[in-house]
CSV table of C-alpha atoms in Angstrom, one decimal:
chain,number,residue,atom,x,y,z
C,1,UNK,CA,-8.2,23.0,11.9
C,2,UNK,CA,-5.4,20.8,10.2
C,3,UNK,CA,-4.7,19.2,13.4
C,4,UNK,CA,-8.7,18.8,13.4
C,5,UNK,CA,-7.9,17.3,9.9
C,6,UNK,CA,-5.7,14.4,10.9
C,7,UNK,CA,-7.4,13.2,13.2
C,8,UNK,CA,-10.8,12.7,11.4
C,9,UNK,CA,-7.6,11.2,8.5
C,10,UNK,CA,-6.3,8.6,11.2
C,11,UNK,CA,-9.9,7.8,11.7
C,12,UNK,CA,-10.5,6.6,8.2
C,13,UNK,CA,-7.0,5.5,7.4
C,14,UNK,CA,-7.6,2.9,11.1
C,15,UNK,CA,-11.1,2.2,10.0
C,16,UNK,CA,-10.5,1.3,6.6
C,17,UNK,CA,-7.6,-0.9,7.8
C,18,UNK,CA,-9.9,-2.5,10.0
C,19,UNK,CA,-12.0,-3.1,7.3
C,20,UNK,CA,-9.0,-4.6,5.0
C,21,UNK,CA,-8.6,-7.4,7.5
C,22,UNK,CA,-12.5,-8.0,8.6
C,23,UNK,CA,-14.0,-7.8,5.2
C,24,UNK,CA,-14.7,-11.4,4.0
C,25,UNK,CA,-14.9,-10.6,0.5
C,26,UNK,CA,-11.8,-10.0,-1.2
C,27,UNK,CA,-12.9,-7.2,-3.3
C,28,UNK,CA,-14.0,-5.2,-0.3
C,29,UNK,CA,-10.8,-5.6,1.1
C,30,UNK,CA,-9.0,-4.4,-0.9
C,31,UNK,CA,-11.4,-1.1,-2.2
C,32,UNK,CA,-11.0,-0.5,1.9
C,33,UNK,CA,-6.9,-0.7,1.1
C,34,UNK,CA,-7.6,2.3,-1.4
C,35,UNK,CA,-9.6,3.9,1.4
C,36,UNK,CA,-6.3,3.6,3.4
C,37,UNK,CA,-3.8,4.6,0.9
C,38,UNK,CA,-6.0,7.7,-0.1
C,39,UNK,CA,-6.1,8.8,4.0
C,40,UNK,CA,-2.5,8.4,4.4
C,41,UNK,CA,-1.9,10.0,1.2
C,42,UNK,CA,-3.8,13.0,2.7
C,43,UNK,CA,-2.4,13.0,6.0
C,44,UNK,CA,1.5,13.2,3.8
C,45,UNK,CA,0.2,16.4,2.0
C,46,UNK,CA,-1.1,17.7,5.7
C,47,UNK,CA,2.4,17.2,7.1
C,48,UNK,CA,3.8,19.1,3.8
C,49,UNK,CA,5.5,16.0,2.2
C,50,UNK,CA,3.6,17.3,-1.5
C,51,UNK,CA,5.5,15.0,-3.6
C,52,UNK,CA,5.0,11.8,-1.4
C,53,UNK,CA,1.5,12.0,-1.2
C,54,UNK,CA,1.5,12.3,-5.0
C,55,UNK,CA,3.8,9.3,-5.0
C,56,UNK,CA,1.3,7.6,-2.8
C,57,UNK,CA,-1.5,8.2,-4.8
C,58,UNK,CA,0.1,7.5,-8.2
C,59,UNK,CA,2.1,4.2,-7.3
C,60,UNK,CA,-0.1,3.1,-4.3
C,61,UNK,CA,-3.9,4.3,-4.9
C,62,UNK,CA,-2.9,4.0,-8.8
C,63,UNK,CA,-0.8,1.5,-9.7
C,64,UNK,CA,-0.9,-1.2,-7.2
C,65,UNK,CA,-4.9,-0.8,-6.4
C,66,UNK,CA,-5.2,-1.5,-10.3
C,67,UNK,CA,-3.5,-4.5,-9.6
C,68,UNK,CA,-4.9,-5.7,-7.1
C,69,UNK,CA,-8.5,-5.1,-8.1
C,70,UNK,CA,-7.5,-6.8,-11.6
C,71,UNK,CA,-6.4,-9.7,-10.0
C,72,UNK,CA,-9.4,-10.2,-7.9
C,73,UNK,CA,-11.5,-9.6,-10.7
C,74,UNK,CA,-10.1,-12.2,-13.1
C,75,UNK,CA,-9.8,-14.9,-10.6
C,76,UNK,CA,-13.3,-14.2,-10.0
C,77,UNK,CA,-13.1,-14.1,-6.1
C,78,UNK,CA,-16.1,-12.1,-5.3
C,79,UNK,CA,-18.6,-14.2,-4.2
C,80,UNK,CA,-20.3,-16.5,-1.5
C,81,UNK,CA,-21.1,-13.6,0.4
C,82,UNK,CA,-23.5,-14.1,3.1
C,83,UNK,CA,-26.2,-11.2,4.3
C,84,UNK,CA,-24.0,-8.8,6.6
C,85,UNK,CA,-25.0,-6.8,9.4
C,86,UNK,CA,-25.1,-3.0,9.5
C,87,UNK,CA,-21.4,-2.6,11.5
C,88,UNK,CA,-20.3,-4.9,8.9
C,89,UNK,CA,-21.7,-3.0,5.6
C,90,UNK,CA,-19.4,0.2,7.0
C,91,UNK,CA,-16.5,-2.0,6.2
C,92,UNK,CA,-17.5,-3.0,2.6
C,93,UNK,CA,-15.1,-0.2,1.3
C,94,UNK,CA,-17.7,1.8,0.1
C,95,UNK,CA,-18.9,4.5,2.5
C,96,UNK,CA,-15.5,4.2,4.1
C,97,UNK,CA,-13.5,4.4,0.5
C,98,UNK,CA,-15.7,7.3,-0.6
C,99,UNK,CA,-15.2,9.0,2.8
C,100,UNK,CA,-11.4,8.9,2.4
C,101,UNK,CA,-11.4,10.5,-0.9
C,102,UNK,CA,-14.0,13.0,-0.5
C,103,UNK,CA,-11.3,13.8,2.4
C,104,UNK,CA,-8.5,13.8,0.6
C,105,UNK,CA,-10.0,16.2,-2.0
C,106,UNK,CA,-10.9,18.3,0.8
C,107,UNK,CA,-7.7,18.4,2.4
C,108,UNK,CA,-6.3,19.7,-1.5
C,109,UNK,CA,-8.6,21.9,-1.9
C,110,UNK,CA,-7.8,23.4,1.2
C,111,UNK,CA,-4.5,23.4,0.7
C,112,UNK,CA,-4.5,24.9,-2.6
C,113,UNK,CA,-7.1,27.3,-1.6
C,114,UNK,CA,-4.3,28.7,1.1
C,115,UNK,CA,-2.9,30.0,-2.1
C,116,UNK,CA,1.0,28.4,-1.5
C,117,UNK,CA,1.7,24.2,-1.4
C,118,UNK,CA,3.3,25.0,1.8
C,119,UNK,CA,0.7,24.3,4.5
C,120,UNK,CA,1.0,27.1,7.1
C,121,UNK,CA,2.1,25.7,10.1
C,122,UNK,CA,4.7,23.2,9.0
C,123,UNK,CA,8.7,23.3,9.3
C,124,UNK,CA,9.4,26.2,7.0
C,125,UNK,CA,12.8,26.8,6.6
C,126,UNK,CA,13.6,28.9,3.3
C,127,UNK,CA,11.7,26.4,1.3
C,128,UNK,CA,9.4,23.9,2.5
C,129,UNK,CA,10.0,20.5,3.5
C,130,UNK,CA,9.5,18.9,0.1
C,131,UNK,CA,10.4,20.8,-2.2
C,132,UNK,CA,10.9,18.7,-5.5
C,133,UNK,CA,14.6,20.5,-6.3
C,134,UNK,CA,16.2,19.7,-3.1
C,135,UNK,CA,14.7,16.6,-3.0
C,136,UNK,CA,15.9,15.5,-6.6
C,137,UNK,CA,19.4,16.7,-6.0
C,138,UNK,CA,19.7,14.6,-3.2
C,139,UNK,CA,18.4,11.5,-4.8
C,140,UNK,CA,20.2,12.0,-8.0
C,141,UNK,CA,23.7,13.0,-5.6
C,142,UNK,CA,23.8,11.0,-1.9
C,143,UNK,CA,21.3,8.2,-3.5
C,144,UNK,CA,22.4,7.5,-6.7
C,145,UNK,CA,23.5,4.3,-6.0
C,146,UNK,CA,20.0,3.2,-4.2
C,147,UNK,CA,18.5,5.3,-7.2
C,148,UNK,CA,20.1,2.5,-9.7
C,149,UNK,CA,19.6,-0.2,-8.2
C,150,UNK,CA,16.1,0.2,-7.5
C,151,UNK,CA,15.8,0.8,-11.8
C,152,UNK,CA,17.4,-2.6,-11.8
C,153,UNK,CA,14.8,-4.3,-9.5
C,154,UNK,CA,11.9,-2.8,-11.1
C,155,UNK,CA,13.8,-4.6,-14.1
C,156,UNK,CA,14.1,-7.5,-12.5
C,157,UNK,CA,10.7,-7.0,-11.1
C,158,UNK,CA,9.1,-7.1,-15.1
C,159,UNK,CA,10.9,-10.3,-15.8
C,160,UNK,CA,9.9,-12.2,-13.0
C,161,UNK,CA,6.4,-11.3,-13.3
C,162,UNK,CA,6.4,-12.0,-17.0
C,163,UNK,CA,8.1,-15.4,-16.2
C,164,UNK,CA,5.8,-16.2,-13.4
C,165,UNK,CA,2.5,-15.1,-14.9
C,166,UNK,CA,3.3,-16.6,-18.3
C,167,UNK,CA,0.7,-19.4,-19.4
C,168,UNK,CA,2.3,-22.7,-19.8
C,169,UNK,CA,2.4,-23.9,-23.3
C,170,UNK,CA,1.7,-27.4,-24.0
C,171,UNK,CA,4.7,-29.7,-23.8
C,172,UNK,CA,6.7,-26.6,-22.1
C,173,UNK,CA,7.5,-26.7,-19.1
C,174,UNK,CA,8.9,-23.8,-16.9
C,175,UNK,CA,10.8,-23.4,-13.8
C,176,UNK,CA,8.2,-21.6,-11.9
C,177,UNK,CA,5.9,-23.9,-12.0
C,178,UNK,CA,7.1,-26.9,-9.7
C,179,UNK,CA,4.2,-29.2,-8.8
C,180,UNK,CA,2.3,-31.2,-11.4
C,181,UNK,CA,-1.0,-29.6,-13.1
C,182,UNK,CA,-3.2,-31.9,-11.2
C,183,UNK,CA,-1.9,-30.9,-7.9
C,184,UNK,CA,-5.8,-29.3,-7.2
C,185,UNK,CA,-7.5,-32.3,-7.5
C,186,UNK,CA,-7.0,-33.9,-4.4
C,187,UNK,CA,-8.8,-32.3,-1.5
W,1,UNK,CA,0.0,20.7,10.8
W,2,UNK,CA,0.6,21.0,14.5
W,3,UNK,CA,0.2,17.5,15.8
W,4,UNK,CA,3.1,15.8,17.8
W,5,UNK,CA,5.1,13.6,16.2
W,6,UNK,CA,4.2,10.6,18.9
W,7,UNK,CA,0.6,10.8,16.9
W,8,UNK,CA,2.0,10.5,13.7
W,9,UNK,CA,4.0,7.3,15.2
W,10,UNK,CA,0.9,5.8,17.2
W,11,UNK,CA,-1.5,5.7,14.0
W,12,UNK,CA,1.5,4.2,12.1
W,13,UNK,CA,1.4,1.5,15.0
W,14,UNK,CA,-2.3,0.9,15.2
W,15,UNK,CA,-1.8,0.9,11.2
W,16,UNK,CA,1.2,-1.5,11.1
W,17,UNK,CA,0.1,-3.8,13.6
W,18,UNK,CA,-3.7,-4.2,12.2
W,19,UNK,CA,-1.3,-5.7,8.7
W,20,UNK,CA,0.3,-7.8,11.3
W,21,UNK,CA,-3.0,-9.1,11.8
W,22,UNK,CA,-4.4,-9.6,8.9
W,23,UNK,CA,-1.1,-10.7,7.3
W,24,UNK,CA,-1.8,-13.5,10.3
W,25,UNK,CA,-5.1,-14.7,10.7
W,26,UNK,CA,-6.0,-14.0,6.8
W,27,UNK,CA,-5.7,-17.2,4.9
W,28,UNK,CA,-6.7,-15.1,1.8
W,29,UNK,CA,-3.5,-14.8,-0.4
W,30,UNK,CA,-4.6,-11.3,-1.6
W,31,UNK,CA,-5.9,-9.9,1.5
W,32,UNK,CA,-2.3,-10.8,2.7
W,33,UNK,CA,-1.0,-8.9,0.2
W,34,UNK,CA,-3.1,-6.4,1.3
W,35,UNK,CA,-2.1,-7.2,5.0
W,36,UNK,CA,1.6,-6.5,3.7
W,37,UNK,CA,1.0,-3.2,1.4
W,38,UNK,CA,-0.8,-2.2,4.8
W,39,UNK,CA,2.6,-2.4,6.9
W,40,UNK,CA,4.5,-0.8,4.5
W,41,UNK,CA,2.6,2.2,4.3
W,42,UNK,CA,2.3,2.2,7.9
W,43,UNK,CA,6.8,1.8,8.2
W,44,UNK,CA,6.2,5.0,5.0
W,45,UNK,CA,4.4,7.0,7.8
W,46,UNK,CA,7.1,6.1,10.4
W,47,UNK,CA,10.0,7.8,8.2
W,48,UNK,CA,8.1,10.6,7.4
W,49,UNK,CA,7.2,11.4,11.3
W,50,UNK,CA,11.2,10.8,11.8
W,51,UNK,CA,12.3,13.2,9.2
W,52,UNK,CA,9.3,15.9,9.9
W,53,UNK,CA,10.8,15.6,14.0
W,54,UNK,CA,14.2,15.6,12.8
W,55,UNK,CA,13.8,18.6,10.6
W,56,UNK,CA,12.1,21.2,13.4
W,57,UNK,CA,15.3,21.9,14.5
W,58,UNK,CA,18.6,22.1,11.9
W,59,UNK,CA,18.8,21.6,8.6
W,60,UNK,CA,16.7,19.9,6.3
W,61,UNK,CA,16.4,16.4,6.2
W,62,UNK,CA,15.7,14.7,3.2
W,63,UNK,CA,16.4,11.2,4.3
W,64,UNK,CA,13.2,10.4,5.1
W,65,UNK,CA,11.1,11.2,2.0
W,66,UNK,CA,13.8,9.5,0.3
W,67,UNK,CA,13.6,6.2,2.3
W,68,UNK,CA,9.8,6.5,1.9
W,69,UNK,CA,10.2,6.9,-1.9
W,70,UNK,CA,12.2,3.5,-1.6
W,71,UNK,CA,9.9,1.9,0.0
W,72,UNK,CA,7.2,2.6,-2.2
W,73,UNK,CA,9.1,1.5,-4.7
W,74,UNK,CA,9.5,-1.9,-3.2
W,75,UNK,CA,6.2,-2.0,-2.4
W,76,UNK,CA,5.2,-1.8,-6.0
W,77,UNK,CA,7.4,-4.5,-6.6
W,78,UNK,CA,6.3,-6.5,-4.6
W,79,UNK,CA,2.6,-6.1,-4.8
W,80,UNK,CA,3.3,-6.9,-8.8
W,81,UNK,CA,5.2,-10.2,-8.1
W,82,UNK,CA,2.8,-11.6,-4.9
W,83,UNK,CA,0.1,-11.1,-7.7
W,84,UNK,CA,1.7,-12.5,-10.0
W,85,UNK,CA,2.6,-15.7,-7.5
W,86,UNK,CA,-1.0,-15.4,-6.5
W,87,UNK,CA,-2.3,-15.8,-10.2
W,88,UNK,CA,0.5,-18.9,-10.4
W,89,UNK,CA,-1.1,-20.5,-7.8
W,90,UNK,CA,-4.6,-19.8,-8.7
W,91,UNK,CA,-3.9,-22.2,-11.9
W,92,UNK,CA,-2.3,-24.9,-10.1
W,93,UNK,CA,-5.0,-24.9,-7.2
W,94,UNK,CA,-8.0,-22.9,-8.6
W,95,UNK,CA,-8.6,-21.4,-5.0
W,96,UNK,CA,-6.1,-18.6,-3.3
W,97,UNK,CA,-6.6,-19.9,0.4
W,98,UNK,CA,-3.3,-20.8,2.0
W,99,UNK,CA,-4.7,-23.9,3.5
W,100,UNK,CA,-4.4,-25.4,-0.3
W,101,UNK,CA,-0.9,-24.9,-0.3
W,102,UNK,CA,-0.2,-27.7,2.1
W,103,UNK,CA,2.3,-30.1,0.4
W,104,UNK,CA,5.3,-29.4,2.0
W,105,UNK,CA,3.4,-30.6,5.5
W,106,UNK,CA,4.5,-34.3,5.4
């Protein structure tokens, strides 16, 4: 059944992958992405990695799919898009994105349904795989260092963005921005 | 989960090498973005397989997740300052189509 399980996962997670690159609209692309990430993510909870596939759906499916879909929206990139054929509207991140997370809840529900977070059949030593403790005390022991540094790149991260994504003032001119505001005009 | 670890590792290569190609034949800036959040998952997928194989026998591995953890991390990162480049270049070019960015051609 779980085996059963993954493979109808890989399905999605390759199909909506196919669809990231094939999709001509940029908006569909990227809702197939989520379709991805929210597979994948299901897959991690199959193979008892509980905390990763909450990562993945937080950070990934969350965070980044947020960003992603903002950015599309605001530069207004969804349209021109031509009538599509029926193999193509499977890859328009709808049917394919719902599929994935009406999966992935199943695969939770099942999971939690089987009354412990440990699916059955995984490596079960005396706890499971990923249990949160032993994970934290070896990030926060034998990755301390990589634990630091990784607060000062998301740091680093927030200023750069800022910088970057700032609006040039008038008269102000940034670093980022190195070729000259009418750079678009020739074709 | 019973499945062999080589399955784990062959959807992370189908999965890793479809980003390969869209992160190539894309000239979308976000859908390479995309292209690249794609491979990432897809390397996430390969150190989880490593540390689930490398866990059936002795003791618990924890590498893996934490590499994976890492990477997501980066990936965030990165996925915030592409987009941010992307929104850089929108103003400057008002398209996101790598074939604008041509300059540097001679």
């Amino acid at each position: 059944m779980a085996s059963l399980l993954f493979y109808a996962l890989s399905a999605i997670a390759v199909l909506c992958a196919l669809g990231v690159v094939i999709s001509r609209n940029p908006m569909q692309s990227v809702l197939n992405l989520l379709g991805s990430f929210v597979a994948v993510a299901a897959i991690y909870l199959l193979a008892g990695f509980q905390f990763l596939a909450a990562a993945q759906i937080l950070v990934y499916a969350g965070a980044i799919m947020v960003l992603f879909i903002f950015v599309v929206m605001l530069l207004n990139l969804t349209d021109r898009e031509e009538s599509q054929s029926v193999w193509m509207g499977l890859f328009n991140g709808r049917i394919l994105g719902s599929l994935a997370v009406f999966a992935g809840l199943t695969v939770s529900g099942l999971i939690a349904a089987n009354g412990n977070f440990a699916p059955v059949d995984t490596i079960s030593h005396d706890g499971n795989l990923d249990n949160m403790t032993l994970l934290a005390e070896v990030l926060f022991s034998k990755y301390m260092l990589p634990f630091e540094a990784a607060s000062l790149l998301l740091l680093a991260t927030l200023v750069g963005v800022m910088l970057l994504a700032k609006r040039e003032r008038n008269g102000e001119r940034h670093g980022a921005q190195l070729s000259s505001q009418d750079g678009g005009s020739e074709a | 989960m019973n499945v062999p670890t080589e399955h784990l590792l062959i959807l992370a290569g189908i999965l890793f090498s479809l980003g390969a190609l869209g992160f190539l034949l894309r000239s979308n800036l976000i859908v390479i973005l995309a292209s690249v959040e794609l491979m990432l998952n897809a390397a996430n997928l390969t150190f989880l397989a490593g540390a689930r194989s490398h866990s059936s026998v002795g003791p618990l591995n924890l590498d893996g997740p934490i590499f994976a953890l890492f990477v997501i991390l980066v990936a965030a990162c990165e996925a915030a300052l592409g987009l941010a480049l992307v929104i850089a270049f929108y103003r400057q070019k008002q398209s996101v189509d790598i074939e604008a960015a041509a300059e540097l051609k001679g």
